One Martini backbone bead per residue (centre of mass of N, CA, C, O) as a GRO file, in nm:
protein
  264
    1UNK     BB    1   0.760  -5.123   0.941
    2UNK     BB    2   1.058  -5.036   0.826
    3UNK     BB    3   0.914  -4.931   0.576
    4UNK     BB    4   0.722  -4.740   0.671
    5UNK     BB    5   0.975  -4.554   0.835
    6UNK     BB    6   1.096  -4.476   0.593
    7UNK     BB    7   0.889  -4.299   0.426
    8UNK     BB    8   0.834  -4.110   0.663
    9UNK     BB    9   1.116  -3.987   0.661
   10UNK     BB   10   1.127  -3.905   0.347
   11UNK     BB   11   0.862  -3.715   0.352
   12UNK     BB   12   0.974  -3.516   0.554
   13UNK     BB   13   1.232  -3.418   0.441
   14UNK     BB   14   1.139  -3.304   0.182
   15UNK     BB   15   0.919  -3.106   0.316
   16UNK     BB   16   1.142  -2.937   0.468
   17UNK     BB   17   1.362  -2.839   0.220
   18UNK     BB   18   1.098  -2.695   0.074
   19UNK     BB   19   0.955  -2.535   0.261
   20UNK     BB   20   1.215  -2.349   0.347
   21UNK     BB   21   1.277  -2.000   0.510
   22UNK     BB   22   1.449  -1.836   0.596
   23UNK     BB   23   1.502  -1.565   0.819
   24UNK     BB   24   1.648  -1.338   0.646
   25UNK     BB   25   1.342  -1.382   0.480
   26UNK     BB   26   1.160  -1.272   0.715
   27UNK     BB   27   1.355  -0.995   0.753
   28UNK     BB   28   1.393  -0.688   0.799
   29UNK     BB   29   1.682  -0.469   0.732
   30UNK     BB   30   1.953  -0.622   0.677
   31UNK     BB   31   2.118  -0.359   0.572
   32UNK     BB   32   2.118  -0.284   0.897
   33UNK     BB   33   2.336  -0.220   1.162
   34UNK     BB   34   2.314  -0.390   1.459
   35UNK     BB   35   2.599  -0.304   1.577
   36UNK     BB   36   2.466  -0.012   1.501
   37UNK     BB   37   2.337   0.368   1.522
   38UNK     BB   38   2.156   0.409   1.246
   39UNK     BB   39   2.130   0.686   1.047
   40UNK     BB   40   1.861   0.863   0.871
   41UNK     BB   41   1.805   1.129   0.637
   42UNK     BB   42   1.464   1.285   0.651
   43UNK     BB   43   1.419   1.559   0.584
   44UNK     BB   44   1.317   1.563   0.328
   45UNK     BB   45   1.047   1.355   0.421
   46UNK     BB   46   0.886   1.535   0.640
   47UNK     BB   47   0.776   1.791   0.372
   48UNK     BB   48   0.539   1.527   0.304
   49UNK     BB   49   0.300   1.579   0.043
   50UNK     BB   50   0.040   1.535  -0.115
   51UNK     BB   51  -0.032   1.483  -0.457
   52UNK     BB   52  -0.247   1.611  -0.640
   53UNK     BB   53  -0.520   1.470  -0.870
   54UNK     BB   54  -0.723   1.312  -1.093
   55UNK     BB   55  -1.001   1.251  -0.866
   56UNK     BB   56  -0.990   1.396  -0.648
   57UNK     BB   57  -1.176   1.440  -0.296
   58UNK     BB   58  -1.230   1.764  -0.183
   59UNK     BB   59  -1.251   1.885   0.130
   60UNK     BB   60  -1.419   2.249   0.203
   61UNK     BB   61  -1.329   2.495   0.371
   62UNK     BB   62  -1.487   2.832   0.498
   63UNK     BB   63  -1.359   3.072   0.712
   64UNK     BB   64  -1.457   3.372   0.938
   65UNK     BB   65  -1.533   3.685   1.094
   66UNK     BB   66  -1.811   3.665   0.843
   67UNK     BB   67  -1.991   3.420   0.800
   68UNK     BB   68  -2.191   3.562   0.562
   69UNK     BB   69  -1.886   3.581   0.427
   70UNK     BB   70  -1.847   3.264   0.363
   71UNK     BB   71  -2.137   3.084   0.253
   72UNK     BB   72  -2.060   3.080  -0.057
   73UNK     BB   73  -1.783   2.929  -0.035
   74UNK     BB   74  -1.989   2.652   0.062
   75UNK     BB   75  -2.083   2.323   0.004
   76UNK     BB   76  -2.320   2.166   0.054
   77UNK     BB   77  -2.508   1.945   0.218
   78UNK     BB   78  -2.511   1.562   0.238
   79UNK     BB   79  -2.680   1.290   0.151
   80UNK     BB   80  -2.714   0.907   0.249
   81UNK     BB   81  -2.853   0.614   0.060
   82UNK     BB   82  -3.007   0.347  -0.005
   83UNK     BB   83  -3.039   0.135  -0.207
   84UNK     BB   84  -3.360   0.162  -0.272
   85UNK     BB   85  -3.359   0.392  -0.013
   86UNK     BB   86  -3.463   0.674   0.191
   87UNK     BB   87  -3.289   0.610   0.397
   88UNK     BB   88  -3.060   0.727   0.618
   89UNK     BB   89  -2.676   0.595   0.672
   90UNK     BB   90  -2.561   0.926   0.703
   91UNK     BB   91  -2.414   1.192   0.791
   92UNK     BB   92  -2.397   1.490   0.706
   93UNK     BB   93  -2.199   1.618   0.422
   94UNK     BB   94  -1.975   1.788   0.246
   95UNK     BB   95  -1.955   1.846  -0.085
   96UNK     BB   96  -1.726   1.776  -0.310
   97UNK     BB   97  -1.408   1.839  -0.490
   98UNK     BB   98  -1.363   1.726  -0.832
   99UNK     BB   99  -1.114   1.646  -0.976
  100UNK     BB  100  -1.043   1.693  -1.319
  101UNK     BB  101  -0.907   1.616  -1.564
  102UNK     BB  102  -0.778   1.913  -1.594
  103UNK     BB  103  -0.688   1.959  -1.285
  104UNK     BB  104  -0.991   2.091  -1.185
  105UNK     BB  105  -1.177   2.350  -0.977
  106UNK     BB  106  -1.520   2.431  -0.901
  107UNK     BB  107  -1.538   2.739  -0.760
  108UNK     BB  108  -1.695   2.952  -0.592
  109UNK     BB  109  -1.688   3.256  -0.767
  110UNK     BB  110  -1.402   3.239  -0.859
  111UNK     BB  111  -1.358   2.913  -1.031
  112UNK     BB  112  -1.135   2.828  -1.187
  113UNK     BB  113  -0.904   2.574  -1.048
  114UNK     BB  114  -0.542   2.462  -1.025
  115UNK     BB  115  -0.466   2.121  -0.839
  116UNK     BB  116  -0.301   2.015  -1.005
  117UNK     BB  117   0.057   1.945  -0.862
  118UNK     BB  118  -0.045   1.981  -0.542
  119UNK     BB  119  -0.063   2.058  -0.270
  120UNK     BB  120  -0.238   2.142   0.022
  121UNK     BB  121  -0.092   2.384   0.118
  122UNK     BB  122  -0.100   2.518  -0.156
  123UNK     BB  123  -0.399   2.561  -0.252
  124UNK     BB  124  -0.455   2.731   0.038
  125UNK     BB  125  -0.298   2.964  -0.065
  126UNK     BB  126  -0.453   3.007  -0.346
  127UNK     BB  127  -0.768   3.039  -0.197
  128UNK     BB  128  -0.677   3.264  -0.012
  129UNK     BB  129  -0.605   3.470  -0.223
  130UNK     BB  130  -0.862   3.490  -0.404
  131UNK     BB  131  -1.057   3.571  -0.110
  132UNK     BB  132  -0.949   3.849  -0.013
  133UNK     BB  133  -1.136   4.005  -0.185
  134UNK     BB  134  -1.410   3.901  -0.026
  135UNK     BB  135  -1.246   3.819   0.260
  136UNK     BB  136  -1.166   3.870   0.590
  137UNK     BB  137  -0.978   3.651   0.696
  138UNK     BB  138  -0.941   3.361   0.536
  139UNK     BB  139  -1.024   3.009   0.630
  140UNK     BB  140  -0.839   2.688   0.512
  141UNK     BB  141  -0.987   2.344   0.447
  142UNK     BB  142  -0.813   2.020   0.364
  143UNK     BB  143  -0.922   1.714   0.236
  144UNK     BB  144  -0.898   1.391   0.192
  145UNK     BB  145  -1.168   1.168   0.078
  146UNK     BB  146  -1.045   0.934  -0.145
  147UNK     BB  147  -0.772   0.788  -0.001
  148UNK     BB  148  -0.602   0.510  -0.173
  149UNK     BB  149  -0.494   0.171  -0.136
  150UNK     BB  150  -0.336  -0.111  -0.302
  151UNK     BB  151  -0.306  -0.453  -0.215
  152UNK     BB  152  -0.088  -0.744  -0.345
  153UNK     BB  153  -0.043  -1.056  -0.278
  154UNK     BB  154   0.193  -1.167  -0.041
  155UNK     BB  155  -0.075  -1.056   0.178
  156UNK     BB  156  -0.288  -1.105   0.397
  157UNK     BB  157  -0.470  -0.859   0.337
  158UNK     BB  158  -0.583  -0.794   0.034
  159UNK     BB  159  -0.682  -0.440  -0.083
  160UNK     BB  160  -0.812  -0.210  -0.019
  161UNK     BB  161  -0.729   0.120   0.141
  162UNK     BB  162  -0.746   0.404   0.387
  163UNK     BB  163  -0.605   0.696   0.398
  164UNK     BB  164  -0.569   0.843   0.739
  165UNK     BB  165  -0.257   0.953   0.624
  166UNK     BB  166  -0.062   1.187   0.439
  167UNK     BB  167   0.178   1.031   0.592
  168UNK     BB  168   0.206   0.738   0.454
  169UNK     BB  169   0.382   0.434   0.459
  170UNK     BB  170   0.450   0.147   0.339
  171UNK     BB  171   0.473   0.002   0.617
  172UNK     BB  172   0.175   0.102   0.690
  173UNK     BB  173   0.019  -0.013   0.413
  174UNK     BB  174   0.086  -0.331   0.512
  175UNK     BB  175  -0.019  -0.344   0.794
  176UNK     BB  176  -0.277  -0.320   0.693
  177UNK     BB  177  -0.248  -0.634   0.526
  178UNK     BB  178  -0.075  -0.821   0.744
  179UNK     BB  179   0.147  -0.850   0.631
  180UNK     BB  180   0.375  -1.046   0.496
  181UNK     BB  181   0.466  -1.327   0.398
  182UNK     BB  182   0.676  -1.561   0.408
  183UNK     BB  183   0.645  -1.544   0.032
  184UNK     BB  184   0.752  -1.276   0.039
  185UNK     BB  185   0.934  -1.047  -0.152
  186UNK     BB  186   1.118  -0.787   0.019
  187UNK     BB  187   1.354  -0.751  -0.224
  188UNK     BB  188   1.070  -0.670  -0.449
  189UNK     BB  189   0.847  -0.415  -0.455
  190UNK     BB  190   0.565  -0.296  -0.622
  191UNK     BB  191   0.524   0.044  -0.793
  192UNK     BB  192   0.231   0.214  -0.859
  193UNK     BB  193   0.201   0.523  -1.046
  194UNK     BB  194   0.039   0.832  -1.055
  195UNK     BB  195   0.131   1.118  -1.280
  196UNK     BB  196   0.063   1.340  -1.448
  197UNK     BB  197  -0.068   1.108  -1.682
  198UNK     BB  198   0.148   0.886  -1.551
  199UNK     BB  199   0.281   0.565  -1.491
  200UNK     BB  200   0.457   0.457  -1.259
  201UNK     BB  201   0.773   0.244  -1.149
  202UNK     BB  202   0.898   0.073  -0.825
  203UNK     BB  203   1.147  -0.074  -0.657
  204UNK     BB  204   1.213  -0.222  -0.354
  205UNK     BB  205   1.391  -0.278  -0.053
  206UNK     BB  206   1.351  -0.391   0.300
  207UNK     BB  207   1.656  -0.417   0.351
  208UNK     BB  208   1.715  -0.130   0.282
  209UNK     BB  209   1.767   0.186   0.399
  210UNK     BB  210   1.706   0.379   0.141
  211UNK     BB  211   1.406   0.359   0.164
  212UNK     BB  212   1.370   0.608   0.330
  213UNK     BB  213   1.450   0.815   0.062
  214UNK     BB  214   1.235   0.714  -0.129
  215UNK     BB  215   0.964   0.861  -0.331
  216UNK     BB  216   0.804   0.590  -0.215
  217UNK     BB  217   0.773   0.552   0.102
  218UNK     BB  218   0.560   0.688   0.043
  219UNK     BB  219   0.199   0.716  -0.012
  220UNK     BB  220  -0.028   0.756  -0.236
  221UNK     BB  221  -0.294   0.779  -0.386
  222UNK     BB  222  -0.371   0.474  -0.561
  223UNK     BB  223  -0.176   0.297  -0.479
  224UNK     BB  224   0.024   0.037  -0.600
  225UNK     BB  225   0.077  -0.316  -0.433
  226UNK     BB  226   0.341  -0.547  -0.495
  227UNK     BB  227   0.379  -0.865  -0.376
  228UNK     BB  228   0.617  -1.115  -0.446
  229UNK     BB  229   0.729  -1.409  -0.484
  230UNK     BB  230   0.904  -1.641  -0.413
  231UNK     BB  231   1.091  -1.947  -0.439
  232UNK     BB  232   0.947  -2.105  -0.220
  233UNK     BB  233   0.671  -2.095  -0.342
  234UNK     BB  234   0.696  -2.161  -0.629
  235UNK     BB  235   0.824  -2.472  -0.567
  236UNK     BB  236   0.562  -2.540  -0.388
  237UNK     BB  237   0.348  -2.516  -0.598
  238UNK     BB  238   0.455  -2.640  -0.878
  239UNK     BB  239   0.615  -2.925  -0.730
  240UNK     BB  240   0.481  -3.131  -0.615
  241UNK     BB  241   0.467  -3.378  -0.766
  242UNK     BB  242   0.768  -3.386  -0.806
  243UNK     BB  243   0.791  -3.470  -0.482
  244UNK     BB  244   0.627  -3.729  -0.486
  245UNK     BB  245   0.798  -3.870  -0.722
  246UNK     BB  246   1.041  -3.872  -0.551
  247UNK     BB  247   0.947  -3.991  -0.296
  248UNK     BB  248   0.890  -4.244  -0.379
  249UNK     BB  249   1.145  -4.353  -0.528
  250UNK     BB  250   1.322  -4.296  -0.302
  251UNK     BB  251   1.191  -4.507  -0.125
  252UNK     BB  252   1.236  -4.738  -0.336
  253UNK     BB  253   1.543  -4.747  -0.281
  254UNK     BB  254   1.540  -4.779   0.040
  255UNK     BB  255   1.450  -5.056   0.041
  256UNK     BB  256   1.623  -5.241  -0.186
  257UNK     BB  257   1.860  -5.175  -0.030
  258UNK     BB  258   1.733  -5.263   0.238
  259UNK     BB  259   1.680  -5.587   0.135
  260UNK     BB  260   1.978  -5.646   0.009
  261UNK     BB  261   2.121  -5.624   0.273
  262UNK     BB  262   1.948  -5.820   0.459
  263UNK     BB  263   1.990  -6.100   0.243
  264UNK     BB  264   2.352  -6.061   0.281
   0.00000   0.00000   0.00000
């Protein structure tokens, strides 16, 4: 019974020592004085809209004081329906504009338009000031339909996610995904991002402050968000055998002095 009970205390030592997080690593913002009403200054950060790239699926839509003189202006409307079958099972929507590899998309009457590197509000202006030629005061409203983020690694549901907002923020992004697990490394976040046909990458850190006013902040379309493991996970997934061996000789050499103790 002592030997069992020896083995079993020992057993459950080495799990709880292996395994153990500290709450400082699972909680976030730990750089910011919890005794004092930090402020950070977001101003940069409100003015905050994406930047179009090429692949992105922008709805456009043109209306006026003249129905028919904005008309020509409006993409036809489509319908989808399932693989292999007629049955439509989506109410149509107007067809989008996709822009392509060289940046531009291509409006109707006016011809090629340079999308790419423009935010959504500067796009309004340059396609309204266009438009003015054929039309009396018109009106343009632009939307992302395929704005996707993919986030990777130690959250609670990796995978593709759509951002229905222009300002959504990397803790919206993990947010969407059931935020980290215990074994996210929360001091380095890695983002990728494409720019203007290069690829970027930066490492976060959620417990300082300044990742408010960092310029990946924010997420844009396409971004990729990996969270690594932290070192409490590689040593619990890579090193199981070696605790278990560790486990086994510390119990045999705690019986061994225990029965030696025990006959003297």
């Amino acid at each position: 019974m002592k030997k069992n009970q020896i083995y079993f205390f020992t057993l459950m030592l080495i799990l709880v020592i292996a395994g153990c997080t500290s709450q400082k690593k699972l909680t976030y913002f730990n750089g910011i004085d919890k005794n004092a009403a930090d402020s950070i200054n977001l101003r940069s950060s409100f003015r905050h809209e994406a930047i179009i790239v090429s692949g992105d699926m922008l709805g456009i839509t043109v209306s006026g004081l003249d129905p028919k003189a904005v008309a020509n202006f409006n993409m036809p409307f489509v319908s989808y329906s399932s693989p292999g079958s007629d049955q439509i099972y989506a109410p149509q929507t107007l067809q989008p504009y996709v822009v392509d590899i060289e940046g531009n998309i291509h409006f109707p009457v006016v011809g090629k338009i340079k999308a790419e590197g423009l935010t959504r509000s500067q796009l309004i202006a340059l396609i309204t000031k266009e438009l003015e030629v054929y039309v009396e005061k018109p009106i343009v409203n632009i939307r992302f339909i395929n704005s996707t983020v993919t986030i990777l690694g130690e959250v609670n549901r990796p995978g593709q996610y759509a951002l229905t907002n222009e300002r959504s923020t990397l803790l919206d992004a993990l947010g969407l995904a059931g935020d980290l697990t215990a074994y996210g490394k929360r001091e380095n976040v890695l983002i990728r991002r494409e720019n203007s046909g290069k690829v970027e990458f930066s490492r976060l850190n959620l417990n300082d402050g300044s990742l408010f006013n960092s310029p990946y902040y924010y997420v844009q379309q396409n971004d990729v968000i990996y969270v690594e493991p932290n070192s409490v996970k590689s040593v619990s997934s890579q090193n199981i055998p070696l605790y278990l061996s560790s486990v086994s000789t510390l119990a045999t050499l705690i019986t061994l002095v225990y029965s030696i103790s025990r006959s003297n």
